[in-house]
Tab-separated table of C-alpha atoms and ligand atoms in Angstrom:
chain	number	residue	atom	x	y	z
I	1	MET	CA	15.715	24.710	-21.173
I	2	SER	CA	15.010	26.534	-17.904
I	3	GLU	CA	14.816	24.464	-14.735
I	4	ARG	CA	11.504	22.666	-14.363
I	5	THR	CA	9.726	22.934	-11.027
I	6	ALA	CA	7.263	20.698	-9.181
I	7	VAL	CA	5.318	20.882	-5.935
I	8	VAL	CA	4.577	17.503	-4.372
I	9	VAL	CA	1.755	17.459	-1.806
I	10	GLY	CA	2.138	14.727	0.837
I	11	ALA	CA	5.299	12.960	1.963
I	12	GLY	CA	4.009	9.406	2.311
I	13	ILE	CA	5.731	6.685	0.314
I	14	GLY	CA	4.128	7.955	-2.908
I	15	GLY	CA	5.109	11.591	-2.391
I	16	VAL	CA	8.707	10.926	-1.399
I	17	THR	CA	9.193	8.567	-4.339
I	18	ALA	CA	7.779	11.204	-6.696
I	19	ALA	CA	10.132	13.818	-5.230
I	20	ALA	CA	13.085	11.444	-5.615
I	21	ALA	CA	12.184	10.426	-9.175
I	22	LEU	CA	11.577	13.970	-10.441
I	23	SER	CA	14.636	15.472	-8.769
I	24	ARG	CA	16.789	12.709	-10.236
I	25	ARG	CA	15.688	13.884	-13.686
I	26	GLY	CA	16.577	17.501	-13.015
I	27	TRP	CA	13.367	18.897	-11.534
I	28	ARG	CA	13.503	21.307	-8.609
I	29	VAL	CA	10.988	19.909	-6.132
I	30	THR	CA	9.178	21.413	-3.148
I	31	LEU	CA	7.725	18.670	-0.949
I	32	LEU	CA	4.853	19.732	1.332
I	33	GLU	CA	3.723	17.661	4.314
I	34	ARG	CA	1.128	18.563	6.926
I	35	ALA	CA	2.769	16.495	9.689
I	36	PRO	CA	5.396	18.309	11.780
I	37	GLU	CA	8.102	15.929	10.587
I	38	LEU	CA	8.809	13.506	7.797
I	39	GLY	CA	8.616	9.788	8.427
I	40	GLU	CA	6.482	6.660	8.558
I	41	VAL	CA	5.649	4.603	11.580
I	42	GLY	CA	3.589	1.462	11.276
I	43	ALA	CA	4.410	-2.125	10.650
I	44	GLY	CA	5.767	-4.122	7.741
I	45	ILE	CA	5.149	-3.628	4.074
I	46	SER	CA	5.547	-5.908	1.079
I	47	VAL	CA	7.585	-4.481	-1.785
I	48	TRP	CA	7.042	-6.394	-5.009
I	49	PRO	CA	9.646	-6.705	-7.773
I	50	LYS	CA	8.245	-3.996	-10.093
I	51	ALA	CA	8.362	-1.432	-7.296
I	52	LEU	CA	11.825	-2.654	-6.291
I	53	GLN	CA	12.953	-1.979	-9.842
I	54	VAL	CA	11.893	1.677	-9.511
I	55	LEU	CA	13.624	1.903	-6.118
I	56	ASP	CA	16.726	0.381	-7.661
I	57	GLY	CA	16.772	3.087	-10.345
I	58	LEU	CA	16.624	5.736	-7.617
I	59	GLY	CA	19.422	4.200	-5.577
I	60	ALA	CA	17.009	3.372	-2.719
I	61	LYS	CA	16.849	-0.404	-3.023
I	62	GLN	CA	20.456	-0.795	-1.950
I	63	ARG	CA	19.621	1.112	1.236
I	64	LEU	CA	17.024	-1.476	2.244
I	65	GLY	CA	19.823	-3.873	3.088
I	66	ASP	CA	21.276	-6.799	1.255
I	67	ALA	CA	19.006	-9.425	2.755
I	68	GLY	CA	17.276	-9.773	-0.603
I	69	ILE	CA	13.953	-11.403	-1.121
I	70	ASP	CA	13.195	-14.174	1.312
I	71	ALA	CA	11.949	-17.443	-0.037
I	72	VAL	CA	9.685	-18.626	2.755
I	73	GLN	CA	7.324	-21.570	2.632
I	74	GLY	CA	3.820	-20.240	2.633
I	75	GLY	CA	0.278	-20.573	1.488
I	76	LEU	CA	-3.219	-20.555	2.805
I	77	ARG	CA	-4.545	-22.362	5.893
I	78	ARG	CA	-7.691	-22.825	7.896
I	79	PRO	CA	-7.764	-21.625	11.516
I	80	ASP	CA	-7.151	-25.231	12.693
I	81	GLY	CA	-3.884	-25.217	10.742
I	82	ARG	CA	-4.899	-27.451	7.833
I	83	TRP	CA	-3.295	-26.269	4.608
I	84	LEU	CA	-5.616	-25.341	1.740
I	85	ILE	CA	-2.864	-24.205	-0.617
I	86	ARG	CA	0.806	-24.770	0.110
I	87	VAL	CA	3.552	-23.177	-1.953
I	88	SER	CA	7.300	-23.298	-1.828
I	89	GLY	CA	8.944	-19.895	-1.540
I	90	THR	CA	11.042	-20.499	-4.617
I	91	ALA	CA	8.043	-21.389	-6.790
I	92	MET	CA	6.449	-17.964	-6.766
I	93	GLU	CA	7.155	-14.303	-7.158
I	94	ALA	CA	7.922	-13.039	-3.673
I	95	PRO	CA	7.982	-9.540	-2.207
I	96	MET	CA	10.704	-8.076	-0.047
I	97	MET	CA	9.238	-7.554	3.425
I	98	VAL	CA	10.553	-4.415	5.079
I	99	HIS	CA	9.542	-2.097	7.861
I	100	ARG	CA	7.698	0.954	6.540
I	101	ALA	CA	9.967	3.398	8.349
I	102	ARG	CA	13.011	1.792	6.757
I	103	LEU	CA	11.482	2.006	3.274
I	104	HIS	CA	10.591	5.670	3.754
I	105	GLU	CA	14.084	6.494	5.038
I	106	ALA	CA	15.721	4.608	2.177
I	107	ILE	CA	13.863	6.792	-0.329
I	108	THR	CA	14.383	10.165	1.401
I	109	ALA	CA	18.082	9.368	1.811
I	110	THR	CA	18.411	9.665	-1.985
I	111	PHE	CA	17.121	13.281	-2.060
I	112	PRO	CA	19.548	15.743	-3.606
I	113	ALA	CA	19.779	19.304	-2.285
I	114	SER	CA	17.280	20.432	-4.945
I	115	VAL	CA	14.416	18.856	-2.929
I	116	GLN	CA	13.090	21.464	-0.534
I	117	ILE	CA	11.068	19.942	2.314
I	118	ARG	CA	8.354	21.971	4.050
I	119	THR	CA	6.650	20.198	6.945
I	120	GLY	CA	3.695	21.565	8.902
I	121	VAL	CA	2.017	22.802	5.715
I	122	THR	CA	-1.577	21.676	5.238
I	123	VAL	CA	-2.733	22.143	1.677
I	124	VAL	CA	-6.299	23.407	1.327
I	125	GLY	CA	-6.603	24.191	-2.368
I	126	VAL	CA	-5.061	24.316	-5.819
I	127	GLU	CA	-5.361	26.734	-8.736
I	128	GLN	CA	-3.876	26.717	-12.203
I	129	ASP	CA	-3.628	28.590	-15.487
I	130	ALA	CA	-2.007	27.842	-18.828
I	131	THR	CA	1.556	28.256	-17.570
I	132	SER	CA	1.651	27.167	-13.917
I	133	ALA	CA	-0.206	25.636	-10.972
I	134	THR	CA	-0.397	26.985	-7.411
I	135	VAL	CA	-0.995	25.066	-4.205
I	136	ILE	CA	-2.476	26.989	-1.280
I	137	GLY	CA	-1.673	26.222	2.354
I	138	SER	CA	-4.016	26.703	5.316
I	139	ALA	CA	-2.016	29.734	6.494
I	140	GLY	CA	-2.442	31.347	3.083
I	141	GLU	CA	0.998	30.296	1.792
I	142	GLU	CA	1.258	29.832	-1.979
I	143	PHE	CA	3.590	27.447	-3.820
I	144	THR	CA	3.711	27.860	-7.600
I	145	ALA	CA	5.349	25.443	-10.033
I	146	ASP	CA	5.174	23.990	-13.538
I	147	LEU	CA	3.665	20.797	-12.137
I	148	VAL	CA	1.749	19.779	-8.994
I	149	VAL	CA	1.812	16.169	-7.838
I	150	ALA	CA	-0.947	15.426	-5.322
I	151	ALA	CA	0.142	12.463	-3.203
I	152	ASP	CA	-2.065	13.411	-0.268
I	153	GLY	CA	-3.560	9.996	0.372
I	154	LEU	CA	-6.987	8.364	0.594
I	155	ARG	CA	-8.798	11.541	1.668
I	156	SER	CA	-6.977	13.765	-0.822
I	157	VAL	CA	-8.045	17.396	-0.647
I	158	VAL	CA	-6.663	17.983	-4.130
I	159	ARG	CA	-8.611	15.065	-5.643
I	160	THR	CA	-11.836	16.322	-4.070
I	161	ALA	CA	-11.233	19.874	-5.283
I	162	LEU	CA	-10.611	18.714	-8.844
I	163	ASN	CA	-13.279	15.999	-8.955
I	164	PRO	CA	-16.160	17.161	-6.756
I	165	GLY	CA	-18.494	14.641	-8.395
I	166	HIS	CA	-16.375	11.585	-7.563
I	167	PRO	CA	-17.826	9.603	-4.617
I	168	GLY	CA	-14.379	9.165	-2.999
I	169	PRO	CA	-13.542	6.502	-0.371
I	170	ARG	CA	-15.759	3.464	0.140
I	171	TYR	CA	-15.741	1.296	3.290
I	172	SER	CA	-14.913	-2.351	2.602
I	173	GLY	CA	-16.856	-3.772	5.564
I	174	TYR	CA	-13.763	-4.898	7.499
I	175	THR	CA	-11.074	-3.518	9.697
I	176	ALA	CA	-7.357	-4.404	9.730
I	177	PHE	CA	-4.822	-4.851	12.529
I	178	ARG	CA	-1.053	-4.796	12.115
I	179	GLY	CA	1.870	-5.528	14.375
I	180	VAL	CA	5.533	-6.505	14.483
I	181	ALA	CA	6.393	-9.361	16.863
I	182	GLU	CA	9.772	-9.818	18.513
I	183	VAL	CA	9.947	-13.600	18.159
I	184	ASP	CA	12.298	-16.153	16.665
I	185	ARG	CA	11.762	-16.182	12.973
I	186	PRO	CA	9.288	-18.938	11.935
I	187	ASP	CA	10.294	-21.001	8.897
I	188	ASP	CA	7.029	-20.351	7.119
I	189	GLY	CA	4.571	-17.547	6.487
I	190	GLY	CA	1.270	-17.100	4.766
I	191	GLU	CA	-2.338	-16.448	5.429
I	192	THR	CA	-5.167	-18.153	7.347
I	193	TRP	CA	-8.808	-17.639	6.477
I	194	GLY	CA	-11.654	-18.117	8.954
I	195	ARG	CA	-15.209	-16.886	8.738
I	196	GLY	CA	-15.153	-13.124	8.634
I	197	TYR	CA	-11.567	-13.073	9.958
I	198	ARG	CA	-8.125	-13.493	8.432
I	199	PHE	CA	-4.613	-13.575	9.826
I	200	GLY	CA	-1.287	-13.456	7.989
I	201	TYR	CA	2.390	-13.253	8.910
I	202	LEU	CA	5.720	-12.986	7.148
I	203	PRO	CA	9.293	-12.493	8.371
I	204	LEU	CA	10.775	-9.045	7.792
I	205	VAL	CA	14.262	-8.754	6.336
I	206	ASP	CA	15.437	-7.495	9.746
I	207	GLY	CA	14.461	-10.814	11.400
I	208	ARG	CA	11.286	-9.672	13.194
I	209	VAL	CA	7.861	-10.958	12.139
I	210	TYR	CA	5.202	-8.751	10.586
I	211	TRP	CA	1.615	-9.864	11.082
I	212	TYR	CA	-1.735	-8.510	10.010
I	213	ALA	CA	-5.318	-9.523	10.591
I	214	THR	CA	-8.772	-8.528	9.413
I	215	ALA	CA	-12.196	-8.655	11.058
I	216	THR	CA	-15.587	-7.936	9.545
I	217	ALA	CA	-16.927	-4.983	11.539
I	218	PRO	CA	-18.836	-1.745	11.088
I	219	ALA	CA	-16.712	1.284	10.301
I	220	GLN	CA	-15.527	3.163	13.366
I	221	ALA	CA	-17.684	6.215	13.911
I	222	LYS	CA	-15.080	8.733	12.833
I	223	PRO	CA	-12.709	7.706	10.032
I	224	ALA	CA	-9.092	8.372	11.021
I	225	GLN	CA	-7.888	11.554	9.368
I	226	ALA	CA	-4.290	10.507	9.863
I	227	LYS	CA	-2.526	8.386	7.266
I	228	PRO	CA	-2.788	4.589	7.748
I	229	ALA	CA	0.604	4.299	9.372
I	230	GLN	CA	-0.428	6.762	12.068
I	231	ALA	CA	-3.651	4.993	12.968
I	232	LYS	CA	-4.954	4.755	16.517
I	233	PRO	CA	-4.189	1.755	18.709
I	234	VAL	CA	-6.736	-1.062	18.867
I	235	GLN	CA	-10.065	-0.193	20.482
I	236	PRO	CA	-10.866	-2.350	23.520
I	237	GLU	CA	-14.171	-3.632	22.107
I	238	LEU	CA	-12.392	-5.521	19.319
I	239	ASP	CA	-9.535	-7.335	21.033
I	240	VAL	CA	-7.147	-8.879	18.533
I	241	THR	CA	-5.704	-11.250	21.183
I	242	GLU	CA	-9.137	-12.665	21.912
I	243	LEU	CA	-10.179	-12.867	18.286
I	244	PHE	CA	-7.291	-15.157	17.299
I	245	GLN	CA	-6.466	-16.963	20.565
I	246	HIS	CA	-7.695	-20.368	19.309
I	247	TRP	CA	-6.086	-20.192	15.860
I	248	HIS	CA	-3.159	-22.412	14.883
I	249	ASP	CA	0.426	-21.787	15.997
I	250	PRO	CA	2.243	-19.456	15.926
I	251	ILE	CA	-0.668	-16.994	15.631
I	252	PRO	CA	-1.510	-16.549	19.369
I	253	ALA	CA	2.222	-16.249	20.172
I	254	LEU	CA	2.753	-13.598	17.483
I	255	VAL	CA	-0.020	-11.435	18.883
I	256	GLY	CA	1.137	-12.148	22.455
I	257	LYS	CA	4.703	-11.043	21.658
I	258	THR	CA	3.596	-7.711	20.233
I	259	PRO	CA	3.314	-4.806	22.675
I	260	PRO	CA	-0.437	-3.999	22.577
I	261	GLU	CA	0.189	-0.259	22.350
I	262	THR	CA	2.036	-0.788	19.060
I	263	VAL	CA	-0.787	-2.705	17.366
I	264	LEU	CA	-2.395	-0.557	14.678
I	265	ARG	CA	-5.985	-0.664	13.602
I	266	ASN	CA	-7.342	0.801	10.370
I	267	ASP	CA	-10.755	0.454	8.851
I	268	VAL	CA	-10.180	-0.627	5.276
I	269	TYR	CA	-11.299	1.711	2.491
I	270	ASP	CA	-10.709	1.877	-1.214
I	271	LEU	CA	-11.623	4.429	-3.829
I	272	ALA	CA	-14.958	4.106	-5.643
I	273	LEU	CA	-14.723	2.923	-9.250
I	274	PRO	CA	-14.373	4.268	-11.856
I	275	LEU	CA	-11.292	6.057	-10.568
I	276	PRO	CA	-11.114	9.809	-11.219
I	277	PRO	CA	-8.836	11.113	-13.985
I	278	PHE	CA	-5.249	11.129	-12.684
I	279	VAL	CA	-4.485	14.363	-14.532
I	280	THR	CA	-6.260	17.742	-14.626
I	281	GLY	CA	-4.204	20.305	-16.529
I	282	ARG	CA	-0.907	20.588	-14.639
I	283	VAL	CA	-2.064	18.691	-11.570
I	284	VAL	CA	-1.402	14.975	-11.225
I	285	LEU	CA	-2.864	12.518	-8.695
I	286	LEU	CA	-0.500	9.819	-7.434
I	287	GLY	CA	-0.669	6.936	-4.934
I	288	ASP	CA	-3.695	6.510	-2.665
I	289	ALA	CA	-4.977	9.934	-3.738
I	290	ALA	CA	-5.495	8.437	-7.195
I	291	HIS	CA	-6.234	4.773	-6.547
I	292	ALA	CA	-6.490	3.775	-2.872
I	293	MET	CA	-7.066	0.024	-2.819
I	294	THR	CA	-7.817	-2.529	-0.112
I	295	PRO	CA	-4.591	-4.105	1.173
I	296	ASN	CA	-5.393	-7.672	0.074
I	297	LEU	CA	-2.747	-7.798	-2.651
I	298	GLY	CA	-0.188	-5.836	-0.628
I	299	GLN	CA	0.199	-3.505	-3.602
I	300	GLY	CA	-0.987	0.004	-2.641
I	301	ALA	CA	2.379	1.531	-1.813
I	302	CYS	CA	4.034	-0.443	-4.614
I	303	ALA	CA	1.559	1.077	-7.062
I	304	ALA	CA	2.403	4.537	-5.705
I	305	ILE	CA	6.111	3.849	-6.243
I	306	GLN	CA	5.405	2.685	-9.795
I	307	ASP	CA	3.276	5.802	-10.443
I	308	ALA	CA	6.269	7.933	-9.520
I	309	GLY	CA	8.569	5.944	-11.800
I	310	VAL	CA	6.189	6.182	-14.768
I	311	LEU	CA	5.480	9.897	-14.214
I	312	ALA	CA	9.168	10.833	-14.225
I	313	GLU	CA	9.815	8.566	-17.221
I	314	GLN	CA	6.970	10.002	-19.337
I	315	LEU	CA	7.967	13.593	-18.535
I	316	GLU	CA	11.482	12.755	-19.676
I	317	ARG	CA	10.282	10.965	-22.777
I	318	TYR	CA	7.872	13.638	-24.066
I	319	GLY	CA	9.640	16.706	-22.723
I	320	GLU	CA	6.364	18.633	-22.635
I	321	GLN	CA	3.554	18.244	-20.195
I	322	PRO	CA	0.250	17.519	-21.911
I	323	ALA	CA	1.528	14.512	-23.877
I	324	ALA	CA	3.566	13.184	-20.941
I	325	LEU	CA	0.729	13.541	-18.466
I	326	GLU	CA	-1.811	11.992	-20.825
I	327	SER	CA	0.476	9.030	-21.174
I	328	TYR	CA	0.918	8.772	-17.371
I	329	ASP	CA	-2.863	8.826	-16.905
I	330	ARG	CA	-3.409	6.149	-19.543
I	331	ILE	CA	-0.724	3.790	-18.257
I	332	ARG	CA	-1.366	4.107	-14.544
I	333	ARG	CA	-5.174	4.480	-14.456
I	334	THR	CA	-5.576	1.299	-16.500
I	335	ALA	CA	-3.143	-0.707	-14.365
I	336	THR	CA	-4.401	0.478	-10.990
I	337	THR	CA	-8.108	0.133	-11.851
I	338	LYS	CA	-7.406	-3.597	-12.272
I	339	LEU	CA	-5.594	-3.739	-8.938
I	340	VAL	CA	-8.392	-1.933	-7.073
I	341	ARG	CA	-10.939	-4.343	-8.546
I	342	ARG	CA	-8.896	-7.533	-7.915
I	343	SER	CA	-8.011	-6.514	-4.406
I	344	ARG	CA	-11.650	-5.730	-3.598
I	345	ARG	CA	-12.778	-9.149	-4.912
I	346	LEU	CA	-10.103	-10.982	-2.949
I	347	GLY	CA	-11.232	-9.201	0.204
I	348	VAL	CA	-14.849	-10.220	-0.362
I	349	LEU	CA	-13.778	-13.861	-0.763
I	350	GLY	CA	-11.464	-13.758	2.239
I	351	GLN	CA	-14.068	-12.207	4.542
I	352	VAL	CA	-16.868	-14.692	3.737
I	353	ALA	CA	-18.636	-15.354	7.060
I	354	ASN	CA	-21.563	-17.583	6.130
I	355	PRO	CA	-20.618	-21.151	7.209
I	356	VAL	CA	-21.925	-22.863	4.050
I	357	ALA	CA	-20.284	-20.337	1.748
I	358	ALA	CA	-17.006	-20.524	3.729
I	359	THR	CA	-16.935	-24.352	3.557
I	360	THR	CA	-17.546	-24.222	-0.200
I	361	ARG	CA	-14.828	-21.593	-0.603
I	362	ASP	CA	-12.341	-23.668	1.382
I	363	GLY	CA	-13.196	-26.791	-0.636
I	364	VAL	CA	-12.565	-24.991	-3.918
I	365	LEU	CA	-9.306	-23.513	-2.603
I	366	ALA	CA	-8.132	-26.954	-1.459
I	367	LEU	CA	-8.777	-28.301	-4.981
I	368	ILE	CA	-6.796	-25.424	-6.457
I	369	GLY	CA	-4.020	-26.270	-3.997
I	370	GLN	CA	-3.986	-29.898	-5.093
I	371	ALA	CA	-3.972	-28.946	-8.783
I	372	ALA	CA	-1.068	-26.544	-8.179
I	373	ARG	CA	0.972	-29.366	-6.626
I	374	LEU	CA	0.663	-31.309	-9.885
I	375	LEU	CA	2.466	-28.456	-11.651
I	376	PRO	CA	5.543	-28.125	-9.435
I	377	ASN	CA	7.759	-26.270	-11.877
I	378	ARG	CA	5.301	-23.663	-13.063
I	379	ARG	CA	5.565	-20.187	-11.640
I	380	PRO	CA	2.076	-18.882	-10.942
I	381	THR	CA	1.144	-16.157	-13.418
I	382	THR	CA	-0.828	-14.310	-10.777
I	383	GLN	CA	0.364	-13.364	-7.321
I	384	PRO	CA	-0.239	-15.833	-4.550
I	385	VAL	CA	-2.691	-14.951	-1.835
I	386	ARG	CA	-0.971	-12.080	-0.138
I	387	PRO	CA	-1.551	-10.044	2.815
I	388	ALA	CA	-3.212	-7.073	3.941
M	401	LIG	C1	-3.523	-2.437	6.746
M	401	LIG	C2	-2.751	-2.005	5.524
M	401	LIG	C3	-1.688	-2.772	5.039
M	401	LIG	C4	-1.012	-2.411	3.876
M	401	LIG	N1	0.013	-3.188	3.413
M	401	LIG	C5	0.648	-2.859	2.262
M	401	LIG	C6	1.732	-3.662	1.760
M	401	LIG	O1	2.135	-4.658	2.366
M	401	LIG	N2	2.314	-3.299	0.570
M	401	LIG	C7	1.906	-2.197	-0.122
M	401	LIG	O2	2.468	-1.913	-1.191
M	401	LIG	N3	0.906	-1.408	0.344
M	401	LIG	C8	0.277	-1.709	1.507
M	401	LIG	N4	-0.730	-0.912	1.997
M	401	LIG	C9	-1.130	0.276	1.241
M	401	LIG	C10	-0.200	1.446	1.539
M	401	LIG	O3	-0.131	1.671	2.930
M	401	LIG	C11	-0.706	2.714	0.855
M	401	LIG	O4	-1.105	2.419	-0.451
M	401	LIG	C12	0.420	3.741	0.814
M	401	LIG	O5	0.862	4.047	2.113
M	401	LIG	C13	-0.078	4.997	0.116
M	401	LIG	O6	0.951	5.944	0.120
M	401	LIG	P1	0.639	7.441	-0.305
M	401	LIG	O7	1.927	8.152	-0.202
M	401	LIG	O8	-0.101	7.465	-1.587
M	401	LIG	O9	-0.401	7.964	0.788
M	401	LIG	P2	-0.228	8.158	2.362
M	401	LIG	O10	0.678	7.163	2.953
M	401	LIG	O11	-1.607	8.257	2.904
M	401	LIG	O12	0.497	9.552	2.487
M	401	LIG	C14	-0.186	10.772	2.270
M	401	LIG	C15	0.636	11.874	2.908
M	401	LIG	O13	0.047	13.126	2.598
M	401	LIG	C16	-0.048	13.898	3.787
M	401	LIG	N5	-1.208	14.777	3.590
M	401	LIG	C17	-2.505	14.418	3.501
M	401	LIG	N6	-3.275	15.487	3.289
M	401	LIG	C18	-2.444	16.554	3.242
M	401	LIG	C19	-2.665	17.937	3.042
M	401	LIG	N7	-3.891	18.442	2.862
M	401	LIG	N8	-1.596	18.758	3.040
M	401	LIG	C20	-0.337	18.270	3.234
M	401	LIG	N9	-0.082	16.958	3.431
M	401	LIG	C21	-1.125	16.106	3.428
M	401	LIG	C22	-0.260	12.882	4.891
M	401	LIG	O14	0.097	13.387	6.158
M	401	LIG	C23	0.672	11.777	4.430
M	401	LIG	O15	1.990	11.952	4.863
M	401	LIG	C24	-1.405	-1.245	3.177
M	401	LIG	C25	-2.452	-0.444	3.679
M	401	LIG	C26	-3.112	-0.812	4.845
M	401	LIG	C27	-4.240	0.058	5.352
């Protein structure tokens, strides 16, 4: 069989994992990225076991360090510090918390020489016929291959070109802040829900503390065109220090020990449901381009990593494209539609601002917390409340 070729558009976590997974199975990959260089900035990221399994298969998990998954005490609190749900770290499925840049580097470090990286290329269109697909760059460059993987994020140009009728991104009604604090590692983590505001923190495997917060707010006038990790610093009119200064310890200290210029702010969007088809002929959507979700389950990048694993697996299994791609679409669109929906619902619950509704919510959560304590040896079947 002649060498199979793929063009991957976008070198975020989804795109680099797709490039790694395809090249590992013998594909010659061209990876296109509009930014002048490859990389991720930003704060922490939760990597759940299913995504870690894919990274393990690629040889990237080992590069994240041997700290393993941390079993921290955690749960859900009120802003005054009273626990609503308290869980022991060993009683639930836990993610590995890593810095985004480290995750990205761990994946790109596995690239063989057959991955050709082209930065500074902004894709503006895609064309295809029965035998190949061609991606077009803004300077008129053309990249032709057997397969195109569009991993170009929330505002995917490729998705819009292929699905002009899909409504695209939808504002959630809240904005998110993220930071990494240089503090002594606390012995717990978890999330705190107020009225229209949330705050969460977890130790990273490198010993620093990742925190995130949300605030109900109108969307900023101009949605950031950059990827989430390259968002603008916090706008002065919504001051994260002020918003959380009276919340329980160590929240004010975590914000205080984070250089303000490194705090990121992103308005939170997800993709309108139903999601578009993930496959059109020889062009595949992957990651946020296919299924951007609110960050409430901490699963968006993990889903992108799993997409890449399933895509490479199905192409290997079927050997020919239509059957493999149909299977990828079926498996991943079903799974990620559920995640988008669950994450959206969790966000609505977490952002409740009405005092009566918030008190009722907290009362119900406290009852759930008490019931969970009566079942100490049961692993929860669903993920615990987990961060933006
Ligand atoms: C506040 C917040 C917290 C989050 N926390 C977590 C978490 O803890 N765990 C988790 O799993 N997920 C988390 N996520 C979700 C996660 O960040 C995204 O799901 C993930 O980054 C998506 O990766 P991607 O590669 O699909 O897209 P992106 O990261 O958006 O990458 C797209 C890439 O394509 C490039 N690109 C775009 N358009 C073009 C073009 N026309 N031509 C060429 N290149 C282009 C961009 O420059 C970019 O590099 C969080 C998200 C937010 C907003």
